[in-house]
Amino acid sequence: MHHLCALDDVVPGEGLRVTTTSPPVAVFRTDDDEVYVVDDTCTHQDASLADGYLEGCWVECPLHESRFDLRTGAVDQPPAKRGVRTHAAQVVDGQVWAELSTDAPNLPPGVAGSTAVASGVTA
Amino acid sequence: MSPRHVVVVGASLAGHATARALRDAGYDGALTIVGDEQHRPYDRPPLSKGFLDGTLAAEDLALEDADDTDLAATWLVGHRAVGLDVGLGAPGVAATHCVTLDDGTVLVADAVVLATGARARRLPAHLGGDLAGVHTLRTLDDALALRAELVPGSRLVLVGAGFVGAEIAATASKLGVDVSLVEASTTPLAGPLGAEVGAAVAGLHAAHGTPLYCGVPVAGLTGATQVDGVLLDDGTHLPADVVVAGIGSVPATDWLVGTGVPLTDAGAVAADADGATAVPGVWAVGDCSAWWDGDRAAHHRTEHWNDALVRPRTVAASLLGLAPVVTTAAPYFWSDQYGVRLQFAGRRTGDEVLTVEAGSLEGGDALAVYWRGHVPVAVLGMGQPKLFNRWKRSLGVASVAA
């Protein structure tokens, strides 16, 4: 498990970009207080999904408005063609942890990144 | 009556999105896509950014994905449409239209979607526009030709400091090119953004050491066969190895003159709010078209990437006689310059009151809102994606916070 942030670091209804993973991930906290973790970079072009608009369990990319289902990573409409990689999130004692996926990330062309954990606390 | 053969003329974003929208909407008849470039559909915005600096390769720009590689369509790329004979049809009988290609091929269709896009406006020959080293940037091939000349230490002058010129300037300076911009108007981008915001965005050039000459028209380019400089009306001579004209685009509709398909004064295909032209069975979408805009009470050509992506869904529904697909989202565009992401949404007419809700215009990190009374009608963000998207959703809704 990888420690990402404190739950209080994430405003309800918003996302937080966490860069202690590589590639960076986005932690979303819904208005219903559900927590989801996905890769932060949109699969279409270099944009931070943590900056996107969160509505229910969906986040809209802030650049081109493709929406991703935070539960599955699925994308609803172009321009993004591929889903975003999801990570299993867990909140323990007010801290957000994730089991980082070992699947290959769907990063857009021109963005450096790998599935390797670059730094941060690993448990 | 569902058509039996749809011809989409244009194989860029709008044409490809139309083909996909038709298939998504259940159309299973014949589909032909004609494109005048040699390339399969690709995305143009990176041409002045990631593709120009070599971060992205041509295959990274592909618009097609594994699921829709051919959309069960006949692809005629590398062919330009040169003629359209519109049939009038008869009661109960669909009109039959004929599209003629440059190799003499005639495509017979009962529905035609015009999505030929636009061409870059060129500097006229009498000003030196035909000299070697003078470029425009619209196509992948244009970008390849320009990229080959943007070697470190070379001198580039951009004629026009609009979005394309500004993006090329930012990219070229990153490549180690000695860049200057010239702009005929006193403030770049004053048309789309207003003078105050336009000046702030243009300030990015100064902040990154790129000279910008405003308010002085170009008298002409200098050089015998190869361009060697840009001469301004006030006598200033800017030495140049490469010149790019970023002075707008014109709809690629010359082939439609005299066909009976109505064009606007500016040469765009006039269409209604569903993309239908006055000729039954002929639709138009994307940069070649000017759809009826109820707010302006006029046909309006937007040239926004988003419209070319989204409006084809409206066209497909109209063409197939399905329930209308109405897009209500505010017009939106973005631009990346010097690492700053600019985003604009909404409709401004020029008499709005501007407020800066976060950051500052001078600091190059503003979130600026354009108000008409107590209603926010447009928003501009400079590196403010989160706030921008929140404000975008509140456009058109009266606020007491004004």
Coordinates of C-alpha atoms in Angstrom, one line a residue:
Chain A
M1 CA 0.0 0.0 0.0
H2 CA 1.2 3.5 -0.8
H3 CA 0.4 6.4 1.4
L4 CA -0.9 9.4 -0.6
C5 CA -2.2 12.1 1.7
A6 CA -4.4 12.9 4.6
L7 CA -8.1 12.8 3.9
D8 CA -8.4 16.4 5.2
D9 CA -6.0 17.4 2.4
V10 CA -8.7 16.7 -0.1
V11 CA -11.7 19.1 -0.2
P12 CA -15.0 17.3 -0.6
G13 CA -16.1 17.6 -4.2
E14 CA -12.6 18.1 -5.4
G15 CA -9.4 16.3 -6.4
L16 CA -5.8 16.5 -5.3
R17 CA -2.8 15.8 -7.4
V18 CA -0.2 13.6 -5.6
T19 CA 3.3 13.5 -7.0
T20 CA 4.9 11.0 -4.7
T21 CA 4.0 8.3 -7.2
S22 CA 5.2 8.0 -10.8
P23 CA 3.2 8.8 -12.8
P24 CA 1.3 11.2 -10.4
V25 CA -2.1 10.2 -9.2
A26 CA -5.3 12.1 -8.4
V27 CA -7.2 11.5 -5.2
F28 CA -10.9 12.4 -5.5
R29 CA -13.2 12.9 -2.6
T30 CA -16.9 12.9 -3.6
D31 CA -19.6 14.9 -1.9
D32 CA -20.7 11.6 -0.5
D33 CA -17.2 11.2 1.0
E34 CA -16.2 8.3 -1.2
V35 CA -12.5 8.4 -2.1
Y36 CA -11.1 7.3 -5.5
V37 CA -7.6 7.3 -6.9
V38 CA -6.8 7.3 -10.6
D39 CA -3.8 8.3 -12.6
D40 CA -3.8 12.1 -12.7
T41 CA -2.9 12.7 -16.3
C42 CA -5.7 12.6 -18.9
T43 CA -5.2 9.8 -21.4
H44 CA -5.7 12.2 -24.3
Q45 CA -3.3 15.1 -23.6
D46 CA -1.3 16.6 -20.8
A47 CA -3.9 17.8 -18.3
S48 CA -4.3 17.2 -14.6
L49 CA -7.6 15.4 -13.9
A50 CA -7.3 16.7 -10.3
D51 CA -8.1 20.1 -11.8
G52 CA -11.2 18.6 -13.4
Y53 CA -14.8 19.0 -12.5
L54 CA -16.1 16.3 -10.2
E55 CA -19.7 15.3 -10.5
G56 CA -20.8 12.2 -8.7
C57 CA -18.3 9.5 -9.5
W58 CA -17.2 11.2 -12.7
V59 CA -14.5 13.7 -13.4
E60 CA -14.4 15.9 -16.5
C61 CA -11.0 16.6 -17.9
P62 CA -10.3 20.4 -17.5
L63 CA -8.9 20.7 -21.0
H64 CA -11.2 18.9 -23.5
E65 CA -14.2 17.6 -21.4
S66 CA -13.9 13.9 -21.8
R67 CA -15.3 12.4 -18.6
F68 CA -13.9 9.4 -16.7
D69 CA -15.8 7.1 -14.4
L70 CA -13.7 7.0 -11.2
R71 CA -15.0 3.6 -10.3
T72 CA -13.8 1.9 -13.5
G73 CA -11.6 4.4 -15.3
A74 CA -13.9 4.2 -18.3
V75 CA -14.1 7.3 -20.6
D76 CA -17.5 8.5 -21.9
Q77 CA -16.7 10.4 -25.1
P78 CA -13.8 11.7 -27.3
P79 CA -11.4 13.2 -27.5
A80 CA -9.9 10.7 -25.0
K81 CA -10.1 7.2 -26.4
R82 CA -8.6 5.2 -23.5
G83 CA -9.8 4.8 -20.0
V84 CA -7.7 6.1 -17.1
R85 CA -5.9 3.6 -14.8
T86 CA -7.6 3.2 -11.4
H87 CA -6.0 2.3 -8.1
A88 CA -7.7 0.7 -5.1
A89 CA -8.1 3.3 -2.4
Q90 CA -8.5 2.9 1.3
V91 CA -8.9 5.4 4.1
V92 CA -7.4 4.3 7.4
D93 CA -7.4 6.6 10.4
G94 CA -7.9 9.7 8.2
Q95 CA -5.1 8.8 5.9
V96 CA -5.5 7.9 2.2
W97 CA -3.7 4.9 0.9
A98 CA -3.8 3.1 -2.4
E99 CA -2.9 -0.3 -3.8
L100 CA -1.1 1.0 -6.9
S101 CA -2.1 -0.8 -10.0
T102 CA 0.5 -2.9 -11.8
D103 CA -1.3 -2.4 -15.1
A104 CA 0.5 -0.3 -17.7
P105 CA -0.7 3.4 -17.4
N106 CA -2.6 5.0 -20.3
L107 CA -0.5 8.1 -20.5
P108 CA -0.9 10.5 -23.4
P109 CA 1.9 10.8 -26.0
G110 CA 4.7 13.1 -25.1
V111 CA 4.3 12.6 -21.3
A112 CA 7.0 10.8 -19.4
G113 CA 6.0 8.3 -16.9
S114 CA 6.1 4.7 -15.8
T115 CA 4.4 2.4 -13.4
A116 CA 7.5 2.4 -11.1
V117 CA 7.0 4.0 -7.7
A118 CA 9.6 6.7 -7.6
S119 CA 9.4 7.8 -4.0
G120 CA 7.1 8.0 -1.1
V121 CA 6.1 5.7 1.7
T122 CA 5.4 2.1 0.8
A123 CA 3.8 -0.3 3.1
Chain B
M1 CA -35.9 8.4 -45.1
S2 CA -32.4 7.2 -44.2
P3 CA -29.8 7.9 -46.8
R4 CA -28.2 5.1 -48.7
H5 CA -24.9 6.9 -49.3
V6 CA -23.4 9.7 -47.3
V7 CA -20.3 11.5 -48.6
V8 CA -18.3 13.5 -46.0
V9 CA -16.0 16.0 -47.8
G10 CA -13.2 16.7 -45.4
A11 CA -11.1 14.2 -43.3
S12 CA -10.0 16.3 -40.4
L13 CA -11.6 16.6 -37.0
A14 CA -15.1 17.7 -38.1
G15 CA -15.2 15.2 -41.0
H16 CA -13.9 12.3 -38.9
A17 CA -16.3 13.2 -36.0
T18 CA -19.2 13.3 -38.4
A19 CA -18.4 9.8 -39.7
R20 CA -18.1 8.5 -36.2
A21 CA -21.3 10.3 -35.1
L22 CA -23.2 8.8 -38.0
R23 CA -22.1 5.3 -37.1
D24 CA -22.7 5.9 -33.4
A25 CA -26.2 7.0 -34.3
G26 CA -26.9 3.7 -36.1
Y27 CA -26.3 4.7 -39.7
D28 CA -25.3 1.5 -41.5
G29 CA -25.4 2.6 -45.1
A30 CA -22.5 3.5 -47.4
L31 CA -20.1 6.1 -46.2
T32 CA -17.4 7.8 -48.1
I33 CA -14.8 10.2 -46.6
V34 CA -12.8 12.5 -48.9
G35 CA -9.7 14.3 -47.7
D36 CA -7.4 16.6 -49.7
E37 CA -4.3 15.8 -47.6
Q38 CA -2.4 12.5 -47.9
H39 CA -2.9 11.8 -44.2
R40 CA -5.6 10.0 -42.3
P41 CA -7.4 12.3 -39.8
Y42 CA -5.1 14.0 -37.3
D43 CA -5.3 16.6 -34.6
R44 CA -4.1 20.1 -35.6
P45 CA -3.6 21.9 -32.2
P46 CA -0.3 20.2 -31.5
L47 CA 1.1 21.4 -34.8
S48 CA 2.2 24.7 -33.3
K49 CA 3.2 23.1 -30.0
G50 CA 4.3 19.5 -29.2
F51 CA 4.6 18.4 -32.8
L52 CA 6.6 21.5 -33.8
D53 CA 9.1 21.0 -31.0
G54 CA 9.4 17.3 -31.8
T55 CA 7.9 16.0 -28.5
L56 CA 5.1 14.3 -30.5
A57 CA 5.4 12.2 -33.7
A58 CA 2.9 12.2 -36.6
E59 CA 1.4 9.0 -35.3
D60 CA 0.7 10.6 -31.9
L61 CA -1.7 13.0 -33.7
A62 CA -4.0 10.3 -35.1
L63 CA -7.6 10.9 -34.4
E64 CA -8.6 7.3 -35.1
D65 CA -8.5 4.6 -32.5
A66 CA -8.4 0.8 -32.7
D67 CA -12.2 0.6 -32.6
D68 CA -13.0 2.9 -35.4
T69 CA -10.0 2.6 -37.7
D70 CA -12.1 2.7 -40.8
L71 CA -15.7 3.2 -39.5
A72 CA -16.7 0.9 -42.3
A73 CA -16.2 3.8 -44.7
T74 CA -14.5 4.2 -48.0
W75 CA -11.5 6.6 -47.4
L76 CA -10.4 8.7 -50.4
V77 CA -7.5 10.6 -48.9
G78 CA -5.2 12.7 -51.1
H79 CA -8.2 13.7 -53.2
R80 CA -9.7 17.2 -53.4
A81 CA -13.3 17.8 -54.1
V82 CA -13.6 20.2 -57.1
G83 CA -17.3 20.2 -57.9
L84 CA -20.7 19.7 -56.4
D85 CA -23.8 19.2 -58.5
V86 CA -26.8 19.4 -56.3
G87 CA -29.9 17.5 -57.3
L88 CA -33.3 18.9 -56.3
G89 CA -35.2 15.7 -55.7
A90 CA -38.9 15.5 -56.0
P91 CA -41.8 14.8 -53.6
G92 CA -41.0 11.4 -52.0
V93 CA -37.8 11.1 -53.9
A94 CA -34.5 12.0 -52.2
A95 CA -32.3 14.4 -53.9
T96 CA -29.2 12.9 -55.5
H97 CA -26.0 15.0 -55.3
C98 CA -22.8 14.4 -57.2
V99 CA -19.4 15.3 -55.8
T100 CA -16.6 15.5 -58.3
L101 CA -13.0 14.9 -57.2
D102 CA -9.8 16.2 -58.7
D103 CA -9.1 12.9 -60.5
G104 CA -12.4 13.0 -62.2
T105 CA -14.1 10.5 -59.8
V106 CA -17.8 11.3 -59.4
L107 CA -19.4 10.3 -56.1
V108 CA -23.2 10.0 -56.1
A109 CA -24.8 10.5 -52.7
D110 CA -28.1 11.3 -51.2
A111 CA -26.5 13.2 -48.3
V112 CA -23.4 15.3 -48.4
V113 CA -21.6 16.8 -45.4
L114 CA -19.2 19.6 -46.2
A115 CA -16.3 19.6 -43.7
T116 CA -13.5 21.0 -45.8
G117 CA -12.1 23.3 -43.1
A118 CA -10.1 26.3 -43.8
R119 CA -6.8 27.4 -45.4
A120 CA -4.2 29.6 -43.8
R121 CA -4.4 33.1 -45.2
R122 CA -1.1 33.9 -47.0
L123 CA 0.8 37.2 -47.3
P124 CA 0.2 38.4 -50.9
A125 CA 2.9 37.9 -53.5
H126 CA 3.4 41.6 -54.0
L127 CA 4.4 41.9 -50.3
G128 CA 6.9 39.0 -50.7
G129 CA 4.6 36.2 -49.6
D130 CA 6.0 33.8 -52.2
L131 CA 9.7 34.1 -51.1
A132 CA 11.4 31.0 -49.9
G133 CA 11.4 30.8 -46.1
V134 CA 7.9 32.2 -45.8
H135 CA 5.5 29.8 -44.1
T136 CA 2.0 29.4 -42.9
L137 CA 0.9 26.7 -40.5
R138 CA -2.3 24.8 -41.0
T139 CA -1.3 21.2 -42.0
L140 CA 1.0 18.5 -40.8
D141 CA 3.1 19.1 -43.9
D142 CA 3.3 22.8 -43.1
A143 CA 4.6 21.9 -39.7
L144 CA 7.2 19.6 -41.0
A145 CA 8.5 22.2 -43.5
L146 CA 8.6 24.8 -40.7
R147 CA 10.2 22.6 -38.2
A148 CA 13.1 21.8 -40.6
E149 CA 13.9 25.5 -40.7
L150 CA 13.6 26.3 -37.0
V151 CA 17.2 25.6 -36.2
P152 CA 18.9 27.1 -33.0
G153 CA 20.2 30.5 -33.7
S154 CA 18.0 31.1 -36.8
R155 CA 15.9 34.3 -36.8
L156 CA 12.1 33.9 -37.0
V157 CA 9.7 36.7 -37.5
L158 CA 6.0 36.0 -36.9
V159 CA 3.6 38.2 -38.8
G160 CA 0.5 38.3 -36.6
A161 CA 0.5 37.8 -32.9
G162 CA -2.8 35.9 -32.6
F163 CA -3.0 32.5 -31.0
V164 CA -1.2 30.6 -33.8
G165 CA 1.6 33.2 -34.0
A166 CA 1.9 33.3 -30.2
E167 CA 2.1 29.5 -29.9
I168 CA 4.7 29.3 -32.6
A169 CA 6.7 32.1 -31.0
A170 CA 6.7 30.3 -27.6
T171 CA 7.6 26.9 -29.2
A172 CA 10.4 28.4 -31.4
S173 CA 12.0 30.3 -28.5
K174 CA 12.1 27.0 -26.6
L175 CA 14.0 25.6 -29.5
G176 CA 16.6 28.3 -29.3
V177 CA 15.3 30.3 -32.2
D178 CA 15.7 34.1 -32.1
V179 CA 12.0 35.1 -32.3
S180 CA 10.2 38.4 -32.9
L181 CA 6.5 39.1 -33.5
V182 CA 4.8 41.9 -35.4
E183 CA 1.2 42.7 -35.0
A184 CA -0.7 45.3 -37.1
S185 CA -3.2 46.1 -34.4
T186 CA -2.3 48.0 -31.3
T187 CA -3.2 45.1 -29.0
P188 CA -2.9 41.4 -29.9
L189 CA -6.0 39.3 -29.3
A190 CA -8.1 42.3 -28.6
G191 CA -10.8 40.8 -30.8
P192 CA -11.4 37.6 -29.0
L193 CA -10.3 38.6 -25.5
G194 CA -10.7 42.4 -25.2
A195 CA -7.8 44.9 -25.1
E196 CA -7.1 44.6 -21.3
V197 CA -6.9 40.8 -21.3
G198 CA -5.3 40.7 -24.8
A199 CA -2.5 42.9 -23.5
A200 CA -2.0 40.7 -20.5
V201 CA -1.7 37.6 -22.6
A202 CA 0.6 39.3 -25.0
G203 CA 2.7 40.2 -22.0
L204 CA 3.8 36.6 -21.9
H205 CA 6.1 37.4 -24.8
A206 CA 7.8 40.2 -23.0
A207 CA 8.1 38.1 -19.9
H208 CA 10.0 35.5 -21.9
G209 CA 12.2 38.0 -23.8
T210 CA 10.4 37.8 -27.1
P211 CA 10.2 41.2 -28.8
L212 CA 6.6 42.2 -30.0
Y213 CA 6.1 45.1 -32.3
C214 CA 2.5 46.3 -32.2
G215 CA 0.5 48.8 -34.2
V216 CA 2.7 48.9 -37.2
P217 CA 1.6 47.1 -40.4
V218 CA 4.0 45.1 -42.5
A219 CA 5.2 47.1 -45.6
G220 CA 6.6 44.0 -47.1
L221 CA 9.1 41.1 -46.9
T222 CA 12.6 41.7 -48.2
G223 CA 14.9 39.3 -50.1
A224 CA 15.6 38.3 -53.7
T225 CA 14.4 34.7 -53.7
Q226 CA 14.9 33.8 -50.0
V227 CA 13.3 36.0 -47.4
D228 CA 15.9 38.0 -45.4
G229 CA 13.7 40.4 -43.4
V230 CA 10.4 42.0 -42.6
L231 CA 10.0 45.7 -43.3
L232 CA 7.5 47.6 -41.3
D233 CA 5.6 50.7 -42.3
D234 CA 7.6 52.9 -40.0
G235 CA 10.8 51.9 -41.7
T236 CA 11.9 49.3 -39.1
H237 CA 13.6 46.4 -40.7
L238 CA 13.7 43.1 -38.8
P239 CA 16.2 40.6 -40.2
A240 CA 14.8 37.1 -40.7
D241 CA 15.7 33.7 -41.9
V242 CA 12.2 32.4 -41.5
V243 CA 8.9 34.2 -41.6
V244 CA 5.5 32.7 -40.6
A245 CA 2.3 34.5 -41.5
G246 CA -0.3 33.9 -38.7
I247 CA -2.9 36.1 -40.1
G248 CA -6.0 34.0 -39.9
S249 CA -7.7 31.5 -42.1
V250 CA -10.3 31.5 -44.9
P251 CA -13.0 28.8 -45.4
A252 CA -12.0 26.2 -48.0
T253 CA -15.1 26.7 -50.0
D254 CA -13.9 28.2 -53.3
W255 CA -15.0 24.9 -55.0
L256 CA -18.6 25.6 -53.9
V257 CA -19.0 29.0 -55.6
G258 CA -21.8 28.8 -58.1
T259 CA -23.1 25.3 -56.9
G260 CA -26.2 26.7 -55.3
V261 CA -24.9 26.1 -51.7
P262 CA -25.2 29.5 -50.0
L263 CA -22.0 31.0 -48.7
T264 CA -21.7 34.0 -46.3
D265 CA -19.9 37.2 -47.3
A266 CA -16.8 35.8 -45.7
G267 CA -17.0 32.6 -47.8
A268 CA -18.2 30.2 -45.2
V269 CA -21.1 27.7 -45.9
A270 CA -24.2 29.2 -44.4
A271 CA -26.1 26.6 -42.3
D272 CA -28.9 26.6 -39.8
A273 CA -28.4 25.7 -36.1
D274 CA -28.4 22.0 -37.0
G275 CA -25.8 22.4 -39.7
A276 CA -28.3 22.0 -42.6
T277 CA -27.7 24.2 -45.6
A278 CA -30.5 25.6 -47.7
V279 CA -29.9 22.8 -50.2
P280 CA -31.8 19.7 -49.0
G281 CA -29.4 16.8 -48.3
V282 CA -26.4 19.0 -47.8
W283 CA -25.0 19.8 -44.4
A284 CA -21.8 21.8 -43.3
V285 CA -19.8 21.6 -40.1
G286 CA -16.4 22.7 -38.8
D287 CA -14.2 25.6 -39.9
C288 CA -15.7 25.8 -43.4
S289 CA -19.2 26.5 -42.0
A290 CA -21.1 29.4 -40.3
W291 CA -24.0 28.1 -38.4
W292 CA -27.0 30.3 -37.5
D293 CA -26.3 31.8 -34.1
G294 CA -29.5 32.9 -32.4
D295 CA -27.8 35.1 -29.9
R296 CA -26.1 37.1 -32.7
A297 CA -29.0 36.8 -35.1
A298 CA -26.5 36.0 -37.8
H299 CA -24.5 33.2 -39.3
H300 CA -21.3 32.8 -37.3
R301 CA -18.1 30.9 -38.0
T302 CA -16.4 29.9 -34.7
E303 CA -13.2 28.0 -35.8
H304 CA -13.2 26.3 -32.3
W305 CA -11.7 22.8 -32.1
N306 CA -14.5 21.9 -29.6
D307 CA -17.2 22.8 -32.1
A308 CA -15.6 20.7 -34.8
L309 CA -15.7 17.8 -32.3
V310 CA -19.1 18.2 -30.9
R311 CA -21.3 19.7 -33.6
P312 CA -21.1 16.6 -35.8
R313 CA -23.4 14.9 -33.4
T314 CA -26.0 17.5 -34.2
V315 CA -25.4 17.0 -37.9
A316 CA -25.7 13.3 -37.7
A317 CA -29.0 13.5 -35.8
S318 CA -30.4 16.0 -38.3
L319 CA -29.1 14.0 -41.3
L320 CA -30.7 10.8 -40.0
G321 CA -33.9 12.4 -39.0
L322 CA -33.4 11.6 -35.3
A323 CA -34.3 13.7 -32.3
P324 CA -32.3 16.9 -32.4
V325 CA -29.0 17.0 -30.5
V326 CA -28.7 20.4 -29.0
T327 CA -25.4 21.5 -27.6
T328 CA -25.7 24.3 -25.1
A329 CA -22.2 24.5 -23.8
A330 CA -20.5 27.9 -24.0
P331 CA -18.0 28.3 -26.8
Y332 CA -14.6 27.3 -25.6
F333 CA -11.0 27.4 -26.7
W334 CA -7.6 27.0 -25.2
S335 CA -4.0 27.9 -26.1
D336 CA -0.7 26.9 -24.6
Q337 CA 2.0 29.5 -24.6
Y338 CA 5.3 29.5 -22.7
G339 CA 4.0 26.8 -20.4
V340 CA 0.9 28.8 -19.5
R341 CA -2.4 27.2 -20.4
L342 CA -4.9 29.9 -21.5
Q343 CA -8.6 28.9 -21.5
F344 CA -11.5 31.0 -22.6
A345 CA -15.2 30.2 -22.6
G346 CA -18.4 32.2 -23.3
R347 CA -19.6 35.0 -25.5
R348 CA -18.4 38.5 -25.2
T349 CA -19.6 41.4 -27.3
G350 CA -17.1 44.0 -26.1
D351 CA -19.1 46.1 -23.6
E352 CA -18.7 43.7 -20.6
V353 CA -17.2 44.7 -17.3
L354 CA -14.1 42.8 -16.4
T355 CA -13.2 41.5 -12.9
V356 CA -10.1 39.6 -11.9
E357 CA -11.3 36.9 -9.5
A358 CA -7.9 35.3 -8.8
G359 CA -4.3 36.0 -9.6
S360 CA -3.5 39.1 -11.6
L361 CA -3.3 40.1 -15.3
E362 CA 0.2 41.6 -14.7
G363 CA 1.3 38.4 -13.1
G364 CA 0.1 36.2 -16.0
D365 CA -2.0 34.0 -13.8
A366 CA -5.4 35.7 -13.9
L367 CA -8.8 34.3 -13.7
A368 CA -10.8 37.0 -15.4
V369 CA -14.6 37.2 -15.6
Y370 CA -16.6 39.2 -18.1
W371 CA -19.9 40.5 -16.7
R372 CA -23.0 41.9 -18.4
G373 CA -24.8 43.4 -15.5
H374 CA -24.9 40.7 -12.8
V375 CA -24.5 37.9 -15.3
P376 CA -21.0 36.4 -16.0
V377 CA -20.9 35.8 -19.8
A378 CA -17.4 34.8 -20.4
V379 CA -14.3 33.7 -18.5
L380 CA -10.6 33.7 -19.2
G381 CA -8.0 31.6 -17.2
M382 CA -4.3 31.9 -17.4
G383 CA -3.0 28.7 -15.8
Q384 CA -6.2 28.4 -13.7
P385 CA -7.9 25.2 -14.9
K386 CA -9.8 24.4 -11.7
L387 CA -11.3 27.9 -11.2
F388 CA -11.8 28.3 -14.9
N389 CA -14.0 25.2 -15.2
R390 CA -16.0 26.2 -12.2
W391 CA -16.7 29.7 -13.6
K392 CA -17.4 28.2 -17.0
R393 CA -20.3 26.3 -15.5
S394 CA -21.8 29.5 -14.0
L395 CA -21.8 31.5 -17.3
G396 CA -25.2 32.9 -18.1
V397 CA -26.5 32.6 -14.6
A398 CA -27.1 35.8 -12.7
S399 CA -25.0 36.2 -9.5
V400 CA -25.5 38.6 -6.6
A401 CA -21.7 38.5 -6.2
A402 CA -21.2 40.9 -9.1

